[in-house]
mmCIF file of C-alpha atoms and ligand atoms in Angstrom:
data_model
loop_
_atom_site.group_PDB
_atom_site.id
_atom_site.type_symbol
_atom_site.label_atom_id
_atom_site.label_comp_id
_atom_site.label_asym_id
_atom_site.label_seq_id
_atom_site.Cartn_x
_atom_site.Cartn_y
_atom_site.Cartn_z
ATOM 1 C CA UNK A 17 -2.885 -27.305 34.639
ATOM 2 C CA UNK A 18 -1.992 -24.361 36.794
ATOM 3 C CA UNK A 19 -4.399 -21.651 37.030
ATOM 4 C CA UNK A 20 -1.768 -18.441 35.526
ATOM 5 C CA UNK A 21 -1.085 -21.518 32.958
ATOM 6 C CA UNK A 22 -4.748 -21.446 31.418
ATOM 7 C CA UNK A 23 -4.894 -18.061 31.677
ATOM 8 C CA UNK A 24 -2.051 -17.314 29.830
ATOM 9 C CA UNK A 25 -3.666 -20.506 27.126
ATOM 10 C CA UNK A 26 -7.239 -18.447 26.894
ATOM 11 C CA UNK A 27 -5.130 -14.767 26.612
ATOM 12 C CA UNK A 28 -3.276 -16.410 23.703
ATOM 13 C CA UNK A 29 -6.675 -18.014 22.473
ATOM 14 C CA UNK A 30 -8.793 -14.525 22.522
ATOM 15 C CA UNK A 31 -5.074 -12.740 20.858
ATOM 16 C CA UNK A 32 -5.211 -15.189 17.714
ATOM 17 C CA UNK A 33 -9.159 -15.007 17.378
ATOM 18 C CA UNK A 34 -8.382 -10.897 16.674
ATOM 19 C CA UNK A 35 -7.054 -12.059 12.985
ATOM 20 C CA UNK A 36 -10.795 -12.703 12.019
ATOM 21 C CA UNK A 37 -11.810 -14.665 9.275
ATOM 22 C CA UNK A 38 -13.044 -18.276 8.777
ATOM 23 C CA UNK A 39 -11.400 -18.627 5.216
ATOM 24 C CA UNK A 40 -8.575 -21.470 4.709
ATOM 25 C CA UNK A 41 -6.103 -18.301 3.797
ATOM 26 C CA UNK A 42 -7.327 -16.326 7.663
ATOM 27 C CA UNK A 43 -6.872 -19.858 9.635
ATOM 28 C CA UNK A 44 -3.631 -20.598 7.480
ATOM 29 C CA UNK A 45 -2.874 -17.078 8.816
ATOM 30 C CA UNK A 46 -3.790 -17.666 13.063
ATOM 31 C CA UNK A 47 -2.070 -21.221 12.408
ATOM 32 C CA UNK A 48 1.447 -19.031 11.473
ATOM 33 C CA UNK A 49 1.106 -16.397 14.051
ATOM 34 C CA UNK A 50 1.080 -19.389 16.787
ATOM 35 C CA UNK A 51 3.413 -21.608 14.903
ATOM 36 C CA UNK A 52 6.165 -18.712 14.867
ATOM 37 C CA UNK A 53 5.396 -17.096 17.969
ATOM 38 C CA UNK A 54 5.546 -20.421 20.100
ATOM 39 C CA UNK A 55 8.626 -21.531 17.966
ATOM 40 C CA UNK A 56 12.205 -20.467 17.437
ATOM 41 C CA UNK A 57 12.841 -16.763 16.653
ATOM 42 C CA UNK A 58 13.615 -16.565 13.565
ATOM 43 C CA UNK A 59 13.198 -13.370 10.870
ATOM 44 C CA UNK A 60 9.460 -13.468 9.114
ATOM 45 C CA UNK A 61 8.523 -11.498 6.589
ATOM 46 C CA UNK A 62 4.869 -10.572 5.858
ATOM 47 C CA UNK A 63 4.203 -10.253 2.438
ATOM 48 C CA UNK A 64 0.698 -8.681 1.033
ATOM 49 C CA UNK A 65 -1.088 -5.995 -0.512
ATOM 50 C CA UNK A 66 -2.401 -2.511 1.097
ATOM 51 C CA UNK A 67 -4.623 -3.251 3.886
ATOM 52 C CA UNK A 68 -4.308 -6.772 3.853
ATOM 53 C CA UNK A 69 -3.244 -6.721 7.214
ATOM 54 C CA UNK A 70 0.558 -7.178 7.413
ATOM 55 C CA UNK A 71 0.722 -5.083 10.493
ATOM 56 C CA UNK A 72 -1.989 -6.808 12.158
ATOM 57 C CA UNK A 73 -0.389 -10.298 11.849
ATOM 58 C CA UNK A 74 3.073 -8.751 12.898
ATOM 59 C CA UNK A 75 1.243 -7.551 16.234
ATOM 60 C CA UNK A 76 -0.439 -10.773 16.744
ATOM 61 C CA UNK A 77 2.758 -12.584 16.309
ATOM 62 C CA UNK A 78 4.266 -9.975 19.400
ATOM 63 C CA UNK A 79 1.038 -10.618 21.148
ATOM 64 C CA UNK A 80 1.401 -14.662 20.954
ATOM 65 C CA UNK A 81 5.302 -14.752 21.812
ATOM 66 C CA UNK A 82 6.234 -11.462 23.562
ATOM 67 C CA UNK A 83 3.010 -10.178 24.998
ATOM 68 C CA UNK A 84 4.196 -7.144 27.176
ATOM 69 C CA UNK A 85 7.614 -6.330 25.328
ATOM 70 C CA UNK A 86 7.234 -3.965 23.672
ATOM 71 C CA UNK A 87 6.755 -3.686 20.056
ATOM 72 C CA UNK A 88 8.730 -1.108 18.081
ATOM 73 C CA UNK A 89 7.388 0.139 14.591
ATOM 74 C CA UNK A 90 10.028 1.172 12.181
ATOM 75 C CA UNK A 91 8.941 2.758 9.093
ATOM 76 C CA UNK A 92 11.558 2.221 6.547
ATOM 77 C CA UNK A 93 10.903 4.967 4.223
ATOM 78 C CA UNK A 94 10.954 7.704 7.072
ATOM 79 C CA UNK A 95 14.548 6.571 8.301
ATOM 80 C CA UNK A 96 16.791 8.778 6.718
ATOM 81 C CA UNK A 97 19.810 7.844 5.291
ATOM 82 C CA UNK A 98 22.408 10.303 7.268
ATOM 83 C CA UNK A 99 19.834 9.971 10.679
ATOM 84 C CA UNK A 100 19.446 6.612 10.288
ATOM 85 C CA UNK A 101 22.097 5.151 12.272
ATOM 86 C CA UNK A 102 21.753 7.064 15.377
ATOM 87 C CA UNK A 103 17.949 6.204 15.017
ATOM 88 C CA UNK A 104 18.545 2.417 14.594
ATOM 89 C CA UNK A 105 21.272 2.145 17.320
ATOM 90 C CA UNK A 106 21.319 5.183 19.450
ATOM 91 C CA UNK A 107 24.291 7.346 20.380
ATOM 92 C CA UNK A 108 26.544 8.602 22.861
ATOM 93 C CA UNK A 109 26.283 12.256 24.306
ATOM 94 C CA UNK A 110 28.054 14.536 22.316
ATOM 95 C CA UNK A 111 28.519 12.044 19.282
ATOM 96 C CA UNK A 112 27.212 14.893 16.528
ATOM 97 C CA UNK A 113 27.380 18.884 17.075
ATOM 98 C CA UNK A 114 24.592 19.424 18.815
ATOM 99 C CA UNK A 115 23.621 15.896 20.510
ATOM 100 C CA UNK A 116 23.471 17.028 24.358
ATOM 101 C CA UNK A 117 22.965 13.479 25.925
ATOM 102 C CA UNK A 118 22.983 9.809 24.638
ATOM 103 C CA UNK A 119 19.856 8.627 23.023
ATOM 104 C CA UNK A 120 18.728 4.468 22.844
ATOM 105 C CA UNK A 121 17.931 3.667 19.462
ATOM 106 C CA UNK A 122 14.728 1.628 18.173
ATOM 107 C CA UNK A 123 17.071 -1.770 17.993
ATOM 108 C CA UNK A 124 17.895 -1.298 22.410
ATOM 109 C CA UNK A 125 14.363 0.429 22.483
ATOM 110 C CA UNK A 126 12.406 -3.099 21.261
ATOM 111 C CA UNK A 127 14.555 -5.065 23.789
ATOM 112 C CA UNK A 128 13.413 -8.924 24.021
ATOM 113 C CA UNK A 129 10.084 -7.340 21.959
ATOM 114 C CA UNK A 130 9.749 -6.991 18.189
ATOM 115 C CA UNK A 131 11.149 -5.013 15.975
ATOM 116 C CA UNK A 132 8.851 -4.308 12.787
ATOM 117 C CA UNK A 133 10.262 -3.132 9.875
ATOM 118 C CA UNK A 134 7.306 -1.535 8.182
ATOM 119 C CA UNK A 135 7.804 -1.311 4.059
ATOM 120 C CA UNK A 136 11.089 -3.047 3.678
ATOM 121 C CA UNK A 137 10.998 -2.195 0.035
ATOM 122 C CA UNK A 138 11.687 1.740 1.395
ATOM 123 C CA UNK A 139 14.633 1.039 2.592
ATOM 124 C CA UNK A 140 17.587 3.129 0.674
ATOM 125 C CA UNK A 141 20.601 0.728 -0.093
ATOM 126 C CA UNK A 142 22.763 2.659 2.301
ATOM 127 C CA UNK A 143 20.192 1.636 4.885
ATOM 128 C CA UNK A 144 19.662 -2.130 4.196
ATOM 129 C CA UNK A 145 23.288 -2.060 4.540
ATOM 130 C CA UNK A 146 23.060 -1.641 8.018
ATOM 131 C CA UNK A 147 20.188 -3.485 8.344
ATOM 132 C CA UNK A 148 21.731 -6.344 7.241
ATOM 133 C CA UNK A 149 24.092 -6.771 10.757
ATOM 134 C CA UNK A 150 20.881 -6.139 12.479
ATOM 135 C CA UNK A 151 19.145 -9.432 10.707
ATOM 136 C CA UNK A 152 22.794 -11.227 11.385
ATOM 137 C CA UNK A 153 22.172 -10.255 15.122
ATOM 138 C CA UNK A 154 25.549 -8.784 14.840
ATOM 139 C CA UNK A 155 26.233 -6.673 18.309
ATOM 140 C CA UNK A 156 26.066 -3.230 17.357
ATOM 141 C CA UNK A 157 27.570 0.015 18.953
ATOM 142 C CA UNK A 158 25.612 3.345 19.352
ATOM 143 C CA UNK A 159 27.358 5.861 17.046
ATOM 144 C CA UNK A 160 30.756 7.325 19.451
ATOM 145 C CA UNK A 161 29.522 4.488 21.526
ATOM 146 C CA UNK A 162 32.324 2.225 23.052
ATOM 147 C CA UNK A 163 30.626 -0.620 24.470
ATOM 148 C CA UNK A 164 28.590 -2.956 22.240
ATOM 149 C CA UNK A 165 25.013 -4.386 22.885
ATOM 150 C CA UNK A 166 23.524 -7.544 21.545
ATOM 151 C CA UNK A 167 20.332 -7.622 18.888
ATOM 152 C CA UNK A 168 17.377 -9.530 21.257
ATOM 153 C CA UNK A 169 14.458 -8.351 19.782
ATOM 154 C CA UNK A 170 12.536 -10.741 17.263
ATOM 155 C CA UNK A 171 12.372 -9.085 13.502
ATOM 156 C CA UNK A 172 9.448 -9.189 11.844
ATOM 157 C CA UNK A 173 9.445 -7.404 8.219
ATOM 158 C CA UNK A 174 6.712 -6.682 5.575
ATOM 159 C CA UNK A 175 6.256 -5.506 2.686
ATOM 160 C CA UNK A 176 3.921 -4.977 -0.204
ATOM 161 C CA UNK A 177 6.777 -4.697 -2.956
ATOM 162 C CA UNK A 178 7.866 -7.482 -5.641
ATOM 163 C CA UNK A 179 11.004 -8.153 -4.197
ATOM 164 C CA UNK A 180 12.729 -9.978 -6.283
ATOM 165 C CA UNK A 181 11.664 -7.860 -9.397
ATOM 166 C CA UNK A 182 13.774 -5.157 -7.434
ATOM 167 C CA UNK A 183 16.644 -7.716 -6.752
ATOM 168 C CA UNK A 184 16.768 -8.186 -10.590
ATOM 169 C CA UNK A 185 16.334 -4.540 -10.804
ATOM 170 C CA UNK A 186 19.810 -4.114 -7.806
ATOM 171 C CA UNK A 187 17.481 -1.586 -5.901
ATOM 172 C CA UNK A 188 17.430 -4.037 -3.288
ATOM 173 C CA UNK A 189 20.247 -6.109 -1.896
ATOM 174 C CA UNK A 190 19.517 -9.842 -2.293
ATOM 175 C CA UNK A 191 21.703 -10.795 0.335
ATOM 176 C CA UNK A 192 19.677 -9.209 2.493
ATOM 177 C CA UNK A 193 16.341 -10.545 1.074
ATOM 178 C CA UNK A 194 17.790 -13.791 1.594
ATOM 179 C CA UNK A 195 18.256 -13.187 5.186
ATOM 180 C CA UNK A 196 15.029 -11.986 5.625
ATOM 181 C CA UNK A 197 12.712 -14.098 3.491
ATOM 182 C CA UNK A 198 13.698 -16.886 5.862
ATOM 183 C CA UNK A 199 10.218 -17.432 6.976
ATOM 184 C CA UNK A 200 8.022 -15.480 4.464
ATOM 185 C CA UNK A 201 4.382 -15.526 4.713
ATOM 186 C CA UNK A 202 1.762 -14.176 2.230
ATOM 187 C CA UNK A 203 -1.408 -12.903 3.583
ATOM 188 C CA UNK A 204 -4.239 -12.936 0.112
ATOM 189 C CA UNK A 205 -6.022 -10.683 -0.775
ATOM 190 C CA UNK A 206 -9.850 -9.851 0.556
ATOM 191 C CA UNK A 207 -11.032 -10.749 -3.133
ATOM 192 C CA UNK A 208 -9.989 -14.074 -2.697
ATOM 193 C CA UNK A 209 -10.978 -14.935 0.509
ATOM 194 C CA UNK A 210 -14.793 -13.006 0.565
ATOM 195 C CA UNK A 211 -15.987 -15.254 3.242
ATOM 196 C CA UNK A 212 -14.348 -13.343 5.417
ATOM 197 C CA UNK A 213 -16.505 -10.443 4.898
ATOM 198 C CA UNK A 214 -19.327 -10.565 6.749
ATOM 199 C CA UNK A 215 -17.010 -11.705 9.668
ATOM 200 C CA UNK A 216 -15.066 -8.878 9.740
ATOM 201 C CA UNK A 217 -17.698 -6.245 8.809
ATOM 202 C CA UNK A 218 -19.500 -7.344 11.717
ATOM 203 C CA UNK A 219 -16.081 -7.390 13.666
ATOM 204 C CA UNK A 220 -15.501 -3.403 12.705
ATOM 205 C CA UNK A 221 -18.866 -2.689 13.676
ATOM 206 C CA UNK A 222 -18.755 -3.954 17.302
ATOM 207 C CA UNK A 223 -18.739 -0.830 18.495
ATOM 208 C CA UNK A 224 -21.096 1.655 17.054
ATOM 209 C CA UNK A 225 -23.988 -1.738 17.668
ATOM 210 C CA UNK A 226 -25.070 -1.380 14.978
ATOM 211 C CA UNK A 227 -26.272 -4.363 12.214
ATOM 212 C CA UNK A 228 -25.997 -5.032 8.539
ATOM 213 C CA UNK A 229 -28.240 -6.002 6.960
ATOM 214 C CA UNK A 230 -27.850 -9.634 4.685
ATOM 215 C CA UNK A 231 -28.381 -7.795 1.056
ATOM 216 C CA UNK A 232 -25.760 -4.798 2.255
ATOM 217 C CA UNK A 233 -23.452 -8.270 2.433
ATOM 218 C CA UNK A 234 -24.504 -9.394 -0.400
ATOM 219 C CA UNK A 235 -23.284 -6.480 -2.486
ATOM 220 C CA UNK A 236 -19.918 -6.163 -0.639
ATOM 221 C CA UNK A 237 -19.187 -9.400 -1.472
ATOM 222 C CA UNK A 238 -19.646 -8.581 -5.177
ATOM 223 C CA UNK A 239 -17.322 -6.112 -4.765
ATOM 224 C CA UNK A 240 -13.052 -6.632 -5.531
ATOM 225 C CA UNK A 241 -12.039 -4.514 -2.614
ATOM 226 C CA UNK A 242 -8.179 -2.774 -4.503
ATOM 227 C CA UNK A 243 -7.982 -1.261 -0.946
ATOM 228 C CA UNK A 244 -8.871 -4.619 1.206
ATOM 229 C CA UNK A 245 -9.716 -4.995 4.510
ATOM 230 C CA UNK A 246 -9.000 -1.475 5.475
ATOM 231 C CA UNK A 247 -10.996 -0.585 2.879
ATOM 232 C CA UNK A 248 -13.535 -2.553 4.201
ATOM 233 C CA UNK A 249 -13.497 -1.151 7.564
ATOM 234 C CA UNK A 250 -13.654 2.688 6.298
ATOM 235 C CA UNK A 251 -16.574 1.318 4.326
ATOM 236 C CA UNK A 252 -18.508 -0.233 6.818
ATOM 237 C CA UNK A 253 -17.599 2.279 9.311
ATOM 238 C CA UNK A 254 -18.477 5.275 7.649
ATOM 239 C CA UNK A 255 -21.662 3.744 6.700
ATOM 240 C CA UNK A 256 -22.687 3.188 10.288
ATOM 241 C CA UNK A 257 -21.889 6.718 10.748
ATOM 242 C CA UNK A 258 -24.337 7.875 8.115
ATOM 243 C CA UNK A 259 -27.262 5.275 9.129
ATOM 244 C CA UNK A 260 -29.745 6.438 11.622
ATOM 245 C CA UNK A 261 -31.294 3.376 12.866
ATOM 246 C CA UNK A 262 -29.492 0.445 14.345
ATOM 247 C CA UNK A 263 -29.345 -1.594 10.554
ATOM 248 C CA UNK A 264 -26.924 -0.594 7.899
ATOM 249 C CA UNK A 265 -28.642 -1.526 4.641
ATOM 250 C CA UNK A 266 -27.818 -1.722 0.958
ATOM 251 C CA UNK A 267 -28.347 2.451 0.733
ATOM 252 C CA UNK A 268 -25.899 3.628 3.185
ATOM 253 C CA UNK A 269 -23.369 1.119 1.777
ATOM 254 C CA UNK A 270 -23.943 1.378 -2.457
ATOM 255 C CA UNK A 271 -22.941 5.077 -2.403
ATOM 256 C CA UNK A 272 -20.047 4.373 -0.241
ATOM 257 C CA UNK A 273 -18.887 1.744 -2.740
ATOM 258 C CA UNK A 274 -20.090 3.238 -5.938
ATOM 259 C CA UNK A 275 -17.677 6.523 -5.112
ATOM 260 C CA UNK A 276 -14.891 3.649 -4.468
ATOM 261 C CA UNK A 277 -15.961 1.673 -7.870
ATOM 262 C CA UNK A 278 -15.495 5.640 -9.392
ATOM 263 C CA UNK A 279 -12.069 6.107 -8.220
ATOM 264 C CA UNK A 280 -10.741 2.828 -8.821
ATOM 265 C CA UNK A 281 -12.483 2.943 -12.463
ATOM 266 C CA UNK A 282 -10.414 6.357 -12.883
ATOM 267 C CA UNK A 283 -7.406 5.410 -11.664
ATOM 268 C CA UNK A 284 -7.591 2.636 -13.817
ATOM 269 C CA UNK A 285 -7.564 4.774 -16.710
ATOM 270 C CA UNK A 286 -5.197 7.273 -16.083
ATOM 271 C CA UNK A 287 -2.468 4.277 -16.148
ATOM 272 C CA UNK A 288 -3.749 2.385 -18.790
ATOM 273 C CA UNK A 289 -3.348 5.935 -20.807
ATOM 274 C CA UNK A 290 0.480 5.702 -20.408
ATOM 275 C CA UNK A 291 0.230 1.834 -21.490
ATOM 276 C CA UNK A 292 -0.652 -0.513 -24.678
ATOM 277 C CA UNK A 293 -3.005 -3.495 -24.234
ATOM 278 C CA UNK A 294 0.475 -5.905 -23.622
ATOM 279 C CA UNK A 295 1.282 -3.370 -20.770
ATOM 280 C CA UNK A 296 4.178 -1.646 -22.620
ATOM 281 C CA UNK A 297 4.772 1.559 -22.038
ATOM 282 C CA UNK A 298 4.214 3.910 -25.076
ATOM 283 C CA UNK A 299 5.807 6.920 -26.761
ATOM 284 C CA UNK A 300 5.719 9.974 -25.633
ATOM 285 C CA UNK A 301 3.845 11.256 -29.183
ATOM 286 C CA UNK A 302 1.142 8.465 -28.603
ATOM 287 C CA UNK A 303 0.782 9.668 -25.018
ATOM 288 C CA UNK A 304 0.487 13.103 -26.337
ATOM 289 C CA UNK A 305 -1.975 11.814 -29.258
ATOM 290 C CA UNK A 306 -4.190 10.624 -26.645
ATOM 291 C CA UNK A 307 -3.835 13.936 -24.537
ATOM 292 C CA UNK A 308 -4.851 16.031 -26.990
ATOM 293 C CA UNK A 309 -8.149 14.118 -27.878
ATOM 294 C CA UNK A 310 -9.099 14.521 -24.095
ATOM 295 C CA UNK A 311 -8.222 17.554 -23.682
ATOM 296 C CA UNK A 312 -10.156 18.771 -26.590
ATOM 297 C CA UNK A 313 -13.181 16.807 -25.464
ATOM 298 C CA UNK A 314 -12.710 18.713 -22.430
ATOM 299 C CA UNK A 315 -12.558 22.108 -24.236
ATOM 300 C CA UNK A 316 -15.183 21.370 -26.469
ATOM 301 C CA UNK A 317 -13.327 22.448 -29.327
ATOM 302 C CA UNK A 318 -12.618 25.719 -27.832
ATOM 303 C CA UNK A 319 -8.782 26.361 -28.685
ATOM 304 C CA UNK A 320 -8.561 28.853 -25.855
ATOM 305 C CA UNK A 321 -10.443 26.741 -23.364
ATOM 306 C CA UNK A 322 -7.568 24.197 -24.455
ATOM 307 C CA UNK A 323 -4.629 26.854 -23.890
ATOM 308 C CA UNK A 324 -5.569 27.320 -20.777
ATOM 309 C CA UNK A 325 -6.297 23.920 -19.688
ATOM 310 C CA UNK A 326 -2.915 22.652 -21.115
ATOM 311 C CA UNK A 327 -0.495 25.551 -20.302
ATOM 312 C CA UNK A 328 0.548 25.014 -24.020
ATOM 313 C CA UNK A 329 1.263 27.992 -26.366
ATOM 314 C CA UNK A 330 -1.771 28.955 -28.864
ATOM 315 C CA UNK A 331 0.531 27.912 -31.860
ATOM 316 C CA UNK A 332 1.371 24.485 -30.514
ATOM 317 C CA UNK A 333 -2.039 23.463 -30.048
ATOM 318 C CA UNK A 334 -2.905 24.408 -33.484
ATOM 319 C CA UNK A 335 0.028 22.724 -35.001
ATOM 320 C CA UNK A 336 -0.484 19.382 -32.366
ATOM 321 C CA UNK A 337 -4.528 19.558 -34.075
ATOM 322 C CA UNK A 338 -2.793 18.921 -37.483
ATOM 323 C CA UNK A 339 0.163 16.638 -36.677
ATOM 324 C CA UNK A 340 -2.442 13.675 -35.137
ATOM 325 C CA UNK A 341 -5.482 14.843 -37.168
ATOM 326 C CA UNK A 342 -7.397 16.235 -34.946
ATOM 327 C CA UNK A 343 -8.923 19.158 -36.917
ATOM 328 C CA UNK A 344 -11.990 17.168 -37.985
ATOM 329 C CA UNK A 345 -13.031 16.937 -34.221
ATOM 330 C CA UNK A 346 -12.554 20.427 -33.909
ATOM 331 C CA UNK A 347 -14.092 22.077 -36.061
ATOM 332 C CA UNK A 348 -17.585 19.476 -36.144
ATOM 333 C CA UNK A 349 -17.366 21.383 -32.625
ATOM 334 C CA UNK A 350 -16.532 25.119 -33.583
ATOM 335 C CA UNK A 351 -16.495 27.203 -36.627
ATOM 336 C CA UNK A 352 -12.540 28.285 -36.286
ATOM 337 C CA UNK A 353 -11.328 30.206 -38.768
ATOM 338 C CA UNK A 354 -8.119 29.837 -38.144
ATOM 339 C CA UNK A 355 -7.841 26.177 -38.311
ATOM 340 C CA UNK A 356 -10.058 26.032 -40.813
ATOM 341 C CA UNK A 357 -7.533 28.195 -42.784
ATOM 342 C CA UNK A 358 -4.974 25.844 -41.933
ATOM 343 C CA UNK A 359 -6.551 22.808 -43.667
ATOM 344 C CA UNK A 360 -7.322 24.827 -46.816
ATOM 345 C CA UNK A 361 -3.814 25.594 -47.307
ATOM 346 C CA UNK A 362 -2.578 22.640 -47.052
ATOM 347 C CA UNK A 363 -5.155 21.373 -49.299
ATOM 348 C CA UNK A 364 -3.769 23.868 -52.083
HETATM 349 N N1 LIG B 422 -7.955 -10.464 9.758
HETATM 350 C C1 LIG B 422 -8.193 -9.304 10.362
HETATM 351 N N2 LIG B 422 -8.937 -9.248 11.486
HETATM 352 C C2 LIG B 422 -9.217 -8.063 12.081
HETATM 353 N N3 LIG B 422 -8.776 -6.873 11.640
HETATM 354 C C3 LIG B 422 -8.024 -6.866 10.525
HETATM 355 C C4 LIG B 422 -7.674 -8.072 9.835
HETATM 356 N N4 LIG B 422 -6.902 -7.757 8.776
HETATM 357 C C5 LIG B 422 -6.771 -6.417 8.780
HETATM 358 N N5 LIG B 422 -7.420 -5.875 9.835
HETATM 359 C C6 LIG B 422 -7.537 -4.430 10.145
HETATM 360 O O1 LIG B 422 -7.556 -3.743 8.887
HETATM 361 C C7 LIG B 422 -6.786 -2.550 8.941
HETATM 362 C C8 LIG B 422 -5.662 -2.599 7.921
HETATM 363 O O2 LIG B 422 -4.735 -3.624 8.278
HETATM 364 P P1 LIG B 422 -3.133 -3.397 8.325
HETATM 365 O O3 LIG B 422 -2.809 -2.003 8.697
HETATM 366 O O4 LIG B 422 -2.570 -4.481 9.152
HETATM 367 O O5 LIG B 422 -2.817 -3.637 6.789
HETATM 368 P P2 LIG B 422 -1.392 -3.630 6.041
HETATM 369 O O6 LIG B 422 -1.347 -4.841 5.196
HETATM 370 O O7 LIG B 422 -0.317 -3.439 7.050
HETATM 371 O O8 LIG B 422 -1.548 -2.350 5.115
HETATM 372 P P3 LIG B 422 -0.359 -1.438 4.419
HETATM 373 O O9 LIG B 422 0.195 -2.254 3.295
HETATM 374 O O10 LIG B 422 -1.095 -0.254 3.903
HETATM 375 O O11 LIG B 422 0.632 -1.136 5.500
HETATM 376 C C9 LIG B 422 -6.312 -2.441 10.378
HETATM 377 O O12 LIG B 422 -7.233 -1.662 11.091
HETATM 378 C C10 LIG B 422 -6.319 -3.869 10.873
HETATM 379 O O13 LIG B 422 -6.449 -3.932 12.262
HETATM 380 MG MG1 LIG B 423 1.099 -1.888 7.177
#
């Protein structure tokens, strides 16, 4: 073998080491990345939740196949619909009022690179209309362009979206999701693969030299990690920060995930509030039912404490108490005359 030859092999080795992990779903991952990238170049798509690390496998693809092309990031929802055009294919000078010279768009920009399309799932339909002669390597002209340029960039697409549910749904074309689950990969989520954890805690950690200690692992890996392995880096990171010595132990990391455990436990509730226990969405009076109990919780009974909290008027409130039979709660709380006036009357 020829000396540039193994160095290319051991650049290529060190690239695919960067998507760390020993789990079967990480190597599955590395095995894609080199399959792909040595292979033909055909359209993936990168399926996963936030954080998983859709991006990261996209780069390590580029890195394996097209190492220093360069790799253009589009991000699908930030393409507008009217702009988008001129920013996918560039224009000639003068093509809108105000256009001085031409401009390359991101398709000439990538080259023989990648092109990432970042969030397919953003994409408006007007957009994926366009998109879809960009995945059929259709040659495409710069808007008042005359001359036409081929598509030689790879196409690598992710997304974090149900796709099909929003085929079914026609808020996404399914020609086009045809085209461009050709080679689809799905990365899983951290919960599923928590081997990987120590790994890539230590991984995130290279830098500030610092060590964790085994029962800080321990209680990560107990943990579900909604946000994944980003989460786990702002974790881990922002521990370090907050450690003095050189070991990160199970203090600087409980708090960190205790506040996460919080939100997610919160966020939790606020949708399950809209939702019965088979995940159908209820009526708008339930919704309001359940409102009004919080809200009068929050008050403590206090009718104006609840006016104020829930911008309604003084007479709805009062009239909401009595429609779900709430006045029991309330006035256990306060001594309201008012209310209390209400109930006797319609006692009578
Ligand atoms: N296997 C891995 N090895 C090393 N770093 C990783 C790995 N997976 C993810 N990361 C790192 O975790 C962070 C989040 O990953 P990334 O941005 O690729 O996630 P994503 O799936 O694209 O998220 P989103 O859905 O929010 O776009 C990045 O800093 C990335 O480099
Ligand atoms: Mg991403």
């Amino acid at each position: 073998m020829r000396q540039g030859q193994e160095l290319v092999l051991s650049q290529r080795f060190e690239a695919v080491n960067q998507f760390i992990g020993q789990s079967v779903a990480a190597q599955k991952a590395r095995a894609f990345a080199l399959r792909v990238a040595a292979g033909s170049d055909l359209t993936v798509l990168v399926r996963g939740e936030t954080g998983v690390g859709k991006d990261h496998l996209a780069e390590l693809i580029h890195e394996l196949g097209r190492c220093g092309k360069p790799f253009v990031r589009v991000d699908c929802g930030a393409l507008t619909e009217t702009l988008s055009e001129a920013e996918l294919f560039g224009h000639a000078p003068g093509a809108f009022t105000g256009s001085v010279g031409a401009k390359e768009g991101l398709v000439k920009v990538a080259r023989e690179g990648t092109l990432f399309f970042n969030e397919v799932a953003n994409m408006s339909l007007g957009l994926q209309a366009k998109f879809l002669g960009v995945l059929d390597r259709k040659p495409f002209r710069p808007v008042g362009g005359k001359e036409t340029f081929p598509v030689k960039a790879r196409i690598i697409a992710a997304t974090n979206f149900k796709l099909e549910e929003m085929v079914r749904a026609r808020t996404f074309r399914e020609d086009l999701f045809y085209r461009l689950n050709v080679v689809p990969f799905s990365i899983a989520p951290l919960r599923e693969r928590k081997e990987d954890i120590p790994e890539l805690a230590a991984a995130f950690l290279a830098e500030s030299r610092k060590r964790i200690l085994p029962e800080a692992v321990d209680l990560m890996t107990g943990y579900d990690w909604p946000g994944n392995v980003r989460q786990l880096r702002d974790v881990v990171q922002a521990a370090a920060l907050m450690s003095n010595g050189e070991e990160i132990g199970v203090e600087e990391v409980k708090p960190r995930l205790d506040q996460q455990l919080r939100q997610v436990a919160a966020d939790k509730r606020v949708i399950s509030e809209f939702y019965d226990e088979d995940r159908r969405l209820l009526p708008i009076r339930e919704i309001e039912k359940r409102y009004l109990s919080v809200l009068l919780e929050a008050a403590e009974g206090n009718i104006s404490t609840a006016v104020a909290i829930s911008g309604w008027a003084r007479d709805t409130v009062y009239r909401r108490i009595c429609q779900f039979g709430l006045e029991d709660f309330v006035l256990s709380r306060r001594r309201d005359a008012y209310l209390k006036r209400m109930v006797k009357r319609r006692e009578v």
